[in-house]
XYZ file of C-alpha atoms in Angstrom:
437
model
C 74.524 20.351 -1.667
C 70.978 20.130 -3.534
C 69.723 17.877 -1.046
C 70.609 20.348 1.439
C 69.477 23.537 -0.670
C 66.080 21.322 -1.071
C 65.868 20.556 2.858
C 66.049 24.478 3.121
C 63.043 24.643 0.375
C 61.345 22.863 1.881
C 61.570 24.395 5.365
C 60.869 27.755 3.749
C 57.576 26.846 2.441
C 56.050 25.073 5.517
C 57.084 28.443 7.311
C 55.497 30.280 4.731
C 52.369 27.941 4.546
C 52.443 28.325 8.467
C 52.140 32.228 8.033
C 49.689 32.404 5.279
C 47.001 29.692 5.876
C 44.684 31.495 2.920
C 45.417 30.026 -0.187
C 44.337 33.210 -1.964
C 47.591 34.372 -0.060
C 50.383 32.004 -0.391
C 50.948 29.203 -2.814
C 53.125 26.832 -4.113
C 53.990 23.800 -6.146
C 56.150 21.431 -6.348
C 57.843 20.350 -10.198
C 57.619 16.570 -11.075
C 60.904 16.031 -12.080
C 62.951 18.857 -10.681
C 61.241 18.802 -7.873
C 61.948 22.916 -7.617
C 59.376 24.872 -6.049
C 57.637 27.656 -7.524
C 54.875 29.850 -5.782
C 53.699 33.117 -5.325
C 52.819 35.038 -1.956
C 50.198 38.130 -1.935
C 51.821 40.830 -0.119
C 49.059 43.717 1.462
C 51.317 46.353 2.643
C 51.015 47.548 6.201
C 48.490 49.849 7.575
C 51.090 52.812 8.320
C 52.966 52.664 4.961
C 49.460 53.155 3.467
C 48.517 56.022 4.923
C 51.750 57.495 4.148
C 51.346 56.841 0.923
C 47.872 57.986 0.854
C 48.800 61.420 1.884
C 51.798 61.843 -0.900
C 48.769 60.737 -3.271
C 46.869 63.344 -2.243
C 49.024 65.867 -2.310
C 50.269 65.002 -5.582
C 47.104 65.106 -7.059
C 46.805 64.454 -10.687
C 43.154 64.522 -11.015
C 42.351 62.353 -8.004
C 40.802 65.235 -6.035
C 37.670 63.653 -6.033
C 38.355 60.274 -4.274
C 38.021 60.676 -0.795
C 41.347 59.263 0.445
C 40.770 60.070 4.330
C 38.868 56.265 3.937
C 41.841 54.573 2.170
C 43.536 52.685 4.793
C 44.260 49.064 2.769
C 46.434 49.124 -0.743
C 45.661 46.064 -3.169
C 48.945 43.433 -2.444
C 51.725 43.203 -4.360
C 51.826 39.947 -6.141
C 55.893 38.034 -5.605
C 55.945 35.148 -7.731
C 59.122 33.005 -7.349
C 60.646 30.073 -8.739
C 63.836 29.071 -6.062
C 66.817 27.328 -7.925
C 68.435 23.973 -7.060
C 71.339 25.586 -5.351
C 68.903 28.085 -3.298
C 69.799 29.388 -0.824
C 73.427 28.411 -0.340
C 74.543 29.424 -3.991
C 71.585 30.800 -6.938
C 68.915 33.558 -5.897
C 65.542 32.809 -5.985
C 63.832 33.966 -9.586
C 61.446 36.841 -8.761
C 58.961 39.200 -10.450
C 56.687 41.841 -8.823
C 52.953 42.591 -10.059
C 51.028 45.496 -8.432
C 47.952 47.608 -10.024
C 48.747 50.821 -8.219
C 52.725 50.522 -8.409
C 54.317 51.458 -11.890
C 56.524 49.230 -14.189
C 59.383 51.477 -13.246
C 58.502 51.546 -9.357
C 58.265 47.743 -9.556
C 61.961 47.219 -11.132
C 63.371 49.694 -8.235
C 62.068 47.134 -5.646
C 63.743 44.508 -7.419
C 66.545 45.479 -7.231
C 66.526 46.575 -3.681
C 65.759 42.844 -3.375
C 68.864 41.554 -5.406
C 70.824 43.612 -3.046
C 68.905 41.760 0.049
C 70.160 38.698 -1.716
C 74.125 39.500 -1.865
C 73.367 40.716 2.085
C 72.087 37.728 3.018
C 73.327 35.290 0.756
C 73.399 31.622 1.898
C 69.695 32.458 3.935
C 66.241 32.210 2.675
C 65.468 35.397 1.809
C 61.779 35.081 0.812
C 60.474 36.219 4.050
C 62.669 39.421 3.911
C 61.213 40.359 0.611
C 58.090 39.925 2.146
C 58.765 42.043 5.117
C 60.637 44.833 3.078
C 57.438 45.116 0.856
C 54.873 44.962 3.822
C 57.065 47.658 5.824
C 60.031 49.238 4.121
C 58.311 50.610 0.863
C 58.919 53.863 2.273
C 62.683 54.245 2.355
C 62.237 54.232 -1.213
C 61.924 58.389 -1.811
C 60.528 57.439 -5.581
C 57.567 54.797 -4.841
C 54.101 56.178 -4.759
C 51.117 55.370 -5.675
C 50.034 55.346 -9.701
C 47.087 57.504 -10.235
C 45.901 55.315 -12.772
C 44.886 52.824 -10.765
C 42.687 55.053 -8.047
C 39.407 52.956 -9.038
C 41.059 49.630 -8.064
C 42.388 50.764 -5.190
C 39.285 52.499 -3.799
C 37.594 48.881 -4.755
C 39.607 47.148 -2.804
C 40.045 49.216 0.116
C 36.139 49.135 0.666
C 36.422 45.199 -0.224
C 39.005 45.047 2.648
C 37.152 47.196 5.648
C 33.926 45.046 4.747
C 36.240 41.670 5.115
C 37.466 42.942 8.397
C 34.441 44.786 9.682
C 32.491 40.972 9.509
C 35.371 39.648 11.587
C 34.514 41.476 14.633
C 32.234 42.185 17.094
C 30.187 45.573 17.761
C 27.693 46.697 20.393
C 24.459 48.253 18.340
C 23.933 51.977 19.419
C 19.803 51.008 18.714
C 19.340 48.033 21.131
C 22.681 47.757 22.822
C 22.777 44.351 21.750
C 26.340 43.093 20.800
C 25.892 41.797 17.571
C 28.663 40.011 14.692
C 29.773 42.543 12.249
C 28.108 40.254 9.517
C 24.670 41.593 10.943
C 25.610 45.559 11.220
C 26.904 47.903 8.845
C 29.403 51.078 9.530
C 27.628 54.335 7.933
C 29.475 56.921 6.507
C 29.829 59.108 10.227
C 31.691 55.664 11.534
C 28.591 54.341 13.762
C 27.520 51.019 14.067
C 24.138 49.435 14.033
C 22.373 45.951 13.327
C 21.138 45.803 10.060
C 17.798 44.548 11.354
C 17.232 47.536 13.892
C 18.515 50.062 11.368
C 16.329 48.959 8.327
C 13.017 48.829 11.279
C 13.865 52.457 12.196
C 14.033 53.972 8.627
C 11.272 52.179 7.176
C 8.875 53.518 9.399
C 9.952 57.390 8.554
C 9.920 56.269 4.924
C 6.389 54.683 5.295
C 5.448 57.836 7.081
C 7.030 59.987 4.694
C 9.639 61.385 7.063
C 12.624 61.183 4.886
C 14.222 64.079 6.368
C 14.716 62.270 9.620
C 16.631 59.225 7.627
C 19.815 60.002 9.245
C 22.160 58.174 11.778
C 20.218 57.514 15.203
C 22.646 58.076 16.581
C 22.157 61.565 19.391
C 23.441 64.256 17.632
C 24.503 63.276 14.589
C 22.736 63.733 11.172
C 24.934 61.739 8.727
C 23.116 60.763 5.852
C 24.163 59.135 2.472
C 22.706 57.282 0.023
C 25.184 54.523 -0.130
C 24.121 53.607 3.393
C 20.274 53.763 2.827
C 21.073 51.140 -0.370
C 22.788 48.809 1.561
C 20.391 48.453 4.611
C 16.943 49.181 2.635
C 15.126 46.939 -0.311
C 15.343 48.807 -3.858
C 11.530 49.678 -3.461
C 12.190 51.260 0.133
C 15.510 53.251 -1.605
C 12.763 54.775 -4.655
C 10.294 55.835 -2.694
C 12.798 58.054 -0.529
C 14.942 59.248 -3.228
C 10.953 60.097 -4.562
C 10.035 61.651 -1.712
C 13.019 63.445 -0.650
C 13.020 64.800 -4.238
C 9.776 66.079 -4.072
C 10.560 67.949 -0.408
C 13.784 69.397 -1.936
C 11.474 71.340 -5.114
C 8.498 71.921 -3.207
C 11.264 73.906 -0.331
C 13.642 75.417 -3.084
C 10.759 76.639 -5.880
C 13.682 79.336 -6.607
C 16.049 76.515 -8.149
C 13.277 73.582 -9.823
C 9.953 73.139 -10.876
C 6.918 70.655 -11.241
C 6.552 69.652 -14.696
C 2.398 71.040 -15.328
C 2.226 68.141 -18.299
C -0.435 66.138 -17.025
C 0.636 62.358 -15.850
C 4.626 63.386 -16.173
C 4.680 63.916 -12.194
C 8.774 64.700 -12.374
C 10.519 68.197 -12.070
C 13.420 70.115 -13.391
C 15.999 72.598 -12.710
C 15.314 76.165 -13.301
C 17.563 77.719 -15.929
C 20.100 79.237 -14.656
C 20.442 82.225 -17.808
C 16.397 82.683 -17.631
C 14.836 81.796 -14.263
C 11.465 81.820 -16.089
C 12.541 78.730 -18.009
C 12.502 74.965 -16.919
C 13.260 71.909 -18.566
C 11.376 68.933 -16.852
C 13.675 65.489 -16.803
C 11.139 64.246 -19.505
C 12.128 66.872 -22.144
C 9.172 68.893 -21.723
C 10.549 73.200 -21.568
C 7.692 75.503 -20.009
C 7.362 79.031 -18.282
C 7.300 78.646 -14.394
C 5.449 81.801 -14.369
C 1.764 80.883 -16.189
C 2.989 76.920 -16.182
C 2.439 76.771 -20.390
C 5.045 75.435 -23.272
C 7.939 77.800 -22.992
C 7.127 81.355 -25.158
C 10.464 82.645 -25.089
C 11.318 86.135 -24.390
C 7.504 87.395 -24.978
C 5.385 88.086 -21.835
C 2.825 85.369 -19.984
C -0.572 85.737 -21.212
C -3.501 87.286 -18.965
C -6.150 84.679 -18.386
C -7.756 86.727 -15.653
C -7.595 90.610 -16.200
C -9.235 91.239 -12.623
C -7.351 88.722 -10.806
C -4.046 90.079 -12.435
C -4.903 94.217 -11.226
C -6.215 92.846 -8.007
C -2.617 91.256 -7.383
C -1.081 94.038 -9.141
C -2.728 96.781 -6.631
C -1.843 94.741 -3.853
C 1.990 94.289 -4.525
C 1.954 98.483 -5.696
C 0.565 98.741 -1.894
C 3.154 96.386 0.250
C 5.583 95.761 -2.204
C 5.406 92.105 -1.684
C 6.067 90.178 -5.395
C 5.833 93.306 -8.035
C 9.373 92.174 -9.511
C 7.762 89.116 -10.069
C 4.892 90.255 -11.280
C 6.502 92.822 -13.448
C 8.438 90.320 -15.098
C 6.186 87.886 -15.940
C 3.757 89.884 -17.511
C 5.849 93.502 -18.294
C 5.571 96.612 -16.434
C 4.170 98.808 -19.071
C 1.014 96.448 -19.527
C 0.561 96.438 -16.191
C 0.970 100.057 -15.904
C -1.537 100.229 -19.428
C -3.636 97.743 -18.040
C -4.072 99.917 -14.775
C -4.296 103.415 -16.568
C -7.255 101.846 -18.616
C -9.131 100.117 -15.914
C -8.771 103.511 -13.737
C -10.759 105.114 -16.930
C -13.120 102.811 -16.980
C -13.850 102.801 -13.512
C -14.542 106.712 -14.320
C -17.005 105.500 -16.846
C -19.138 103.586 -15.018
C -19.251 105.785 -12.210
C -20.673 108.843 -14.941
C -22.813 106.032 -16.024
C -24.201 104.842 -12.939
C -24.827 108.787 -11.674
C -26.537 109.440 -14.804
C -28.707 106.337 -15.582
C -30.824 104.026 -13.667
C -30.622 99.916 -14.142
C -33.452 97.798 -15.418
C -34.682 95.938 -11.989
C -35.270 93.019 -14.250
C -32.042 92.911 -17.259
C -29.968 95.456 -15.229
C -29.665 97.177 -18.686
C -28.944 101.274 -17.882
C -31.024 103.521 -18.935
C -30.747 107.474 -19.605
C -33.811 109.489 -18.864
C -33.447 112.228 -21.815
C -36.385 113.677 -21.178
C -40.328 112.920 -19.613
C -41.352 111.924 -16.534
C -39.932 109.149 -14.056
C -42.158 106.727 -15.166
C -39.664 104.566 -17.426
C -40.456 101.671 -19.660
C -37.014 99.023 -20.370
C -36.656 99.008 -24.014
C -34.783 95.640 -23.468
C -37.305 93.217 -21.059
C -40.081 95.977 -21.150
C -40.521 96.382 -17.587
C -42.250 99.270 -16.140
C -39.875 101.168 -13.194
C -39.324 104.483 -11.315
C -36.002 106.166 -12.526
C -35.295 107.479 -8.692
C -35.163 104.230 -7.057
C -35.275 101.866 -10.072
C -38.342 99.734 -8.109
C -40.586 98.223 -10.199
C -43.823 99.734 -11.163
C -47.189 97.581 -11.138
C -49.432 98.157 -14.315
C -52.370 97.824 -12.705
C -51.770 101.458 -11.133
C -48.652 103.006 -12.773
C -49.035 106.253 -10.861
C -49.666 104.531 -7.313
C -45.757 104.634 -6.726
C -45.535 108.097 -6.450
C -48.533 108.704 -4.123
C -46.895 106.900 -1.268
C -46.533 109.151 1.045
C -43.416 109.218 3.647
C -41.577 107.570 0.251
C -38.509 109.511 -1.623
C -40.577 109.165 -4.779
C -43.915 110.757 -3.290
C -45.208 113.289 -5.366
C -41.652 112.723 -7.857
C -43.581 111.931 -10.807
C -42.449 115.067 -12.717
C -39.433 115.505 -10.983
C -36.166 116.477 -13.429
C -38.594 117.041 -16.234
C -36.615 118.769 -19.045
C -38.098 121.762 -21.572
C -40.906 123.719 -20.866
C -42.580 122.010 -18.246
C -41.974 122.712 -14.192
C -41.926 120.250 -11.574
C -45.512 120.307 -9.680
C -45.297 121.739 -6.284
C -45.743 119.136 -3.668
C -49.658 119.142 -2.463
C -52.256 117.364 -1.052
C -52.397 113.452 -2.002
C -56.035 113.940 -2.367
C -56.851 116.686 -4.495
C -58.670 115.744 -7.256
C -56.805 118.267 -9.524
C -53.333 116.542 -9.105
C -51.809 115.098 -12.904
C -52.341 111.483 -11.376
């Protein structure tokens, strides 16, 4: 009966090695001096009973929201070692165990036993191959097995290990150059389109190099998939850092409202704006600063004015349209812009009174107030001689020749506003020889 048992071994195992010509699938050995095989067969469970198993993960949930299990269509195998007895088949069962990453301890002794009851079924038969085919296709008549949610990183790893194995094995028609190409030379992005590596890596290199990085996206018409697991597995590390740079500095320079440049000279990164005080920034290098006047962050107190009239001329404009007095408000606080105003409106006053009652120095610009004399005036400051109605200057040579010009708004002005006693002389001829002149 052994010799028969081992005849039926021995079949078993060249049907088996017939099925499974990868090593890393199926193998056995044969003992010395029992000559009893032993082996182990690697067991990837069918397509279908995945994604059935996929969705019950899902919905279960436990904290594995976050994997995105529409991808998942290949489970890690479950590993059936077995050591086959010197009356197997006819008499002994085969010694099993089960090992699986994403099946529990419990979910594993379930299946053996639905195996021992295989056995007493089929008793007298190799039953190897029907483990193998109730694992691959009848995991789901168990109501209990599902997937352990402790293992989601290993399965995710070797689902992606699995669809790159596979993907290699065919053969795809690029959507760039319409060539067909081996699936070792094209890669599957993210939106499920296939191109050539080489015609892929040609096309976004050139936006890169031109600083398009918005147009990085699937060629393909219509469709604007973009990820950056694809751009690291068709693009060199220095291509991938210059568009992540790039496409950084696009997404603060469009979206000022949410980051910041950091102003510290040679630092050349940003930061997000703080969410509690959208005045406040912290740059990726540590540095905190005011977006508003682009200094070391001051807290709650006000920006400082570095240019008064640059400040009122912004702050008459927005008071006019409207357009940025919130902002301007509260960076530098609406009662010192109101003070600010209120004071430059009074000064304005000021120099108008001081412009209609003094005349400016044609030479140091200093004003002067006539209190009293003739128009003649002398600068105290540069001591330039001038006329106090049109502030020209007045040649020494012939101090009084100003005011004899006829047809002139200073002719015959000499005396003109004189103060006390004395009147203003009544116009006359140029000529006369009796004239103050």
């Amino acid at each position: 009966m052994e010799n028969e048992c081992a005849d039926y071994q021995q079949c078993e195992m060249s049907a088996l090695a017939a099925i499974y010509v990868d090593s890393s699938e199926f193998a056995y050995t044969t003992d010395k001096d029992s000559r009893l095989f032993s082996g182990s067969v690697a067991v990837e469970v069918d397509t279908s009973v995945c994604e059935s198993l996929v969705k019950a993960a899902t919905r279960v949930g436990s904290g594995i929201e976050a994997i995105d299990w529409s991808s998942v269509k290949y489970l890690p195998p479950i590993q059936l070692s077995f050591s086959l007895p010197a009356l197997y088949p006819l008499v002994d069962a085969p010694q099993i165990s089960l090992s699986c990453c994403w099946l529990s301890a419990e979910a594993l002794e379930r299946i053996a036993g639905r195996m021992t009851e295989i056995w007493h079924i089929e008793q007298g038969m190799c039953v190897l191959d029907s483990y193998v085919n109730m694992l691959r296709y009848d995991l789901l008549t168990m109501d209990t097995i599902k997937i352990d949610t402790a293992a989601v990183q290993d399965v995710v790893a070797y689902n992606a290990s699995r669809r790159h194995e596979l993907f290699e094995l065919q053969t795809f028609t690029c959507l760039i150059c319409m060539e067909q190409q081996s699936g070792k030379h094209c890669v599957e992005l993210a939106c499920s389109h296939v191109h050539c590596v080489e015609c892929l890596r040609g096309y976004w290199s050139m936006l890169i190099d031109e600083g398009s990085v918005w147009l990085v996206q699937c060629p393909f018409p219509g469709c604007q998939v973009s990820k950056a697991d694809d751009l690291s597995r068709v693009l060199s590390p220095e291509q991938v850092q210059r568009y992540t740079m790039l496409s950084d500095q696009r997404r603060v320079d469009m979206d000022s409202s949410h980051f910041a440049w950091c102003p510290r000279e040679g630092c050349g990164k940003w930061g997000p704006r703080d969410t509690t005080n959208n005045k406040l920034c912290i740059c990726t290098c540590g540095y905190a600063f005011c977006v508003c006047c682009r200094r070391v962050w001051h807290g709650t107190s006000y920006c400082a004015i570095d240019s008064r009239i640059k400040v009122m001329e912004e702050y008459r404009r927005a008071l006019e349209d409207g357009v940025g007095l919130a902002e301007l408000e509260r960076q530098y606080g609406k009662d010192v812009l109101e003070g600010m105003l209120e004071k430059e409106e009074a000064e304005g006053e000021s120099e108008k009174f001081i412009a209609a009652m003094s005349q400016a120095c044609p030479t140091c610009s200093v004003r002067i107030v006539k209190a009293y004399g003739c128009n003649h005036m002398k600068c105290t400051q540069c001591n330039t001689h001038f006329c106090y109605i049109c502030g020209a200057r007045i040649g020494l040579s012939d101090p009084l020749g100003h005011f004899r010009l006829a047809g002139t708004a200073c002719y015959m002005m000499l005396l003109e506003g004189v103060l006390g006693d004395q009147e203003p002389v009544a116009e006359a001829d140029p000529l006369d020889e009796n004239l103050p002149f």
